[in-house]
Amino acid sequence: MKVSANGASIHYAVDGHGPWLTLAHPLGADLTVWDDLVPDLAARFRVLRYDSRGHGGSDVPRGPYTIKQLAADATALLSSLEIPRTHFVGISMGGAVAQQVALDAPERIASLALIDTTAGYDDADAKVFLERAAKAREQGMKALADGTLERWLGERFRKRHPEQAERIRALVAHARPEGFAASCEALAAFDVRTRLAEIDVPTLVLVGENDPSTPPAVARRLADGIADARLEIVPDAAHLSIVEQKQFVTNALATFLQGAASNV
């Protein structure tokens, strides 16, 4: 299904019944990255997944984008679907979007779950994102797929679950180069580290024990910046912990959301 939101056509899917729960995917992926978690979550919640601008079945306008723009897309999607308030779960880029929505439209957010993400990047990391943007535009996404897979999934998981690993590699390889590049530019400029204290909703921060992109030390600073945020380390997981440790993450989310459900 698609709706027009903030000047772009946004592709989305809805599953289940109950309080609204919105899931935002990482850079270079789409809403299918959540497939394994949806059945359990949809047993208790009405789960909204969507493809971020530049990804999946959504429009791919020319970049650069900004995280503020992507957050406005998410808020406009909620308005189009007449969703007044939602629990919001974001991983990696989706976690950046989740933080921005909580800052720009706090009345729409009942709780936050921020997975393998950060509140801002240092200059060296921002430079890497700009280099990836240039590579995507010049060489296409296949040139970035293997490196992304190595950061996202640990070597042991890739060897034990080759079909899952190939699904994720193919997801990145078939991503839209311009959408990926424009979103890299958004992440390079993203920084809300000085505003975290403004977030005033129940917040869970999850991070893979072996996440090389946003390691536990980064997640700890994120959790420390948000009042009463809870940090949980996902054991034996790299950056895409929702795939590598699906059951652990699902259980952690279910426990957290059950406590936060009274906010909707």
CSV table of C-alpha atoms in Angstrom, one decimal, residues 1 15 17 27 30 56 61 80 83 88 101 111 113 123 125-126 131 137 192 243 247 263:
chain,number,residue,atom,x,y,z
A,1,MET,CA,0.0,0.0,0.0
A,15,ASP,CA,-0.2,-6.2,10.4
A,17,HIS,CA,-4.4,-5.5,16.0
A,27,LEU,CA,20.0,2.4,5.6
A,30,ASP,CA,13.4,-1.9,3.4
A,56,GLY,CA,12.1,-0.1,-1.3
A,61,PRO,CA,13.7,11.9,-5.1
A,80,SER,CA,-2.3,10.1,6.5
A,83,ILE,CA,-2.6,7.4,13.7
A,88,PHE,CA,8.2,3.8,17.6
A,101,VAL,CA,10.4,12.4,15.4
A,111,SER,CA,7.7,5.2,23.6
A,113,ALA,CA,13.1,1.7,21.1
A,123,ASP,CA,33.7,13.8,11.6
A,125,ASP,CA,32.2,8.6,10.6
A,126,ALA,CA,30.5,11.4,8.7
A,131,GLU,CA,32.4,8.2,0.7
A,137,ARG,CA,26.4,6.8,-7.2
A,192,VAL,CA,21.0,15.5,18.1
A,243,VAL,CA,18.2,-10.6,12.4
A,247,GLN,CA,14.2,-13.9,19.6
A,263,ASN,CA,1.1,5.5,27.3
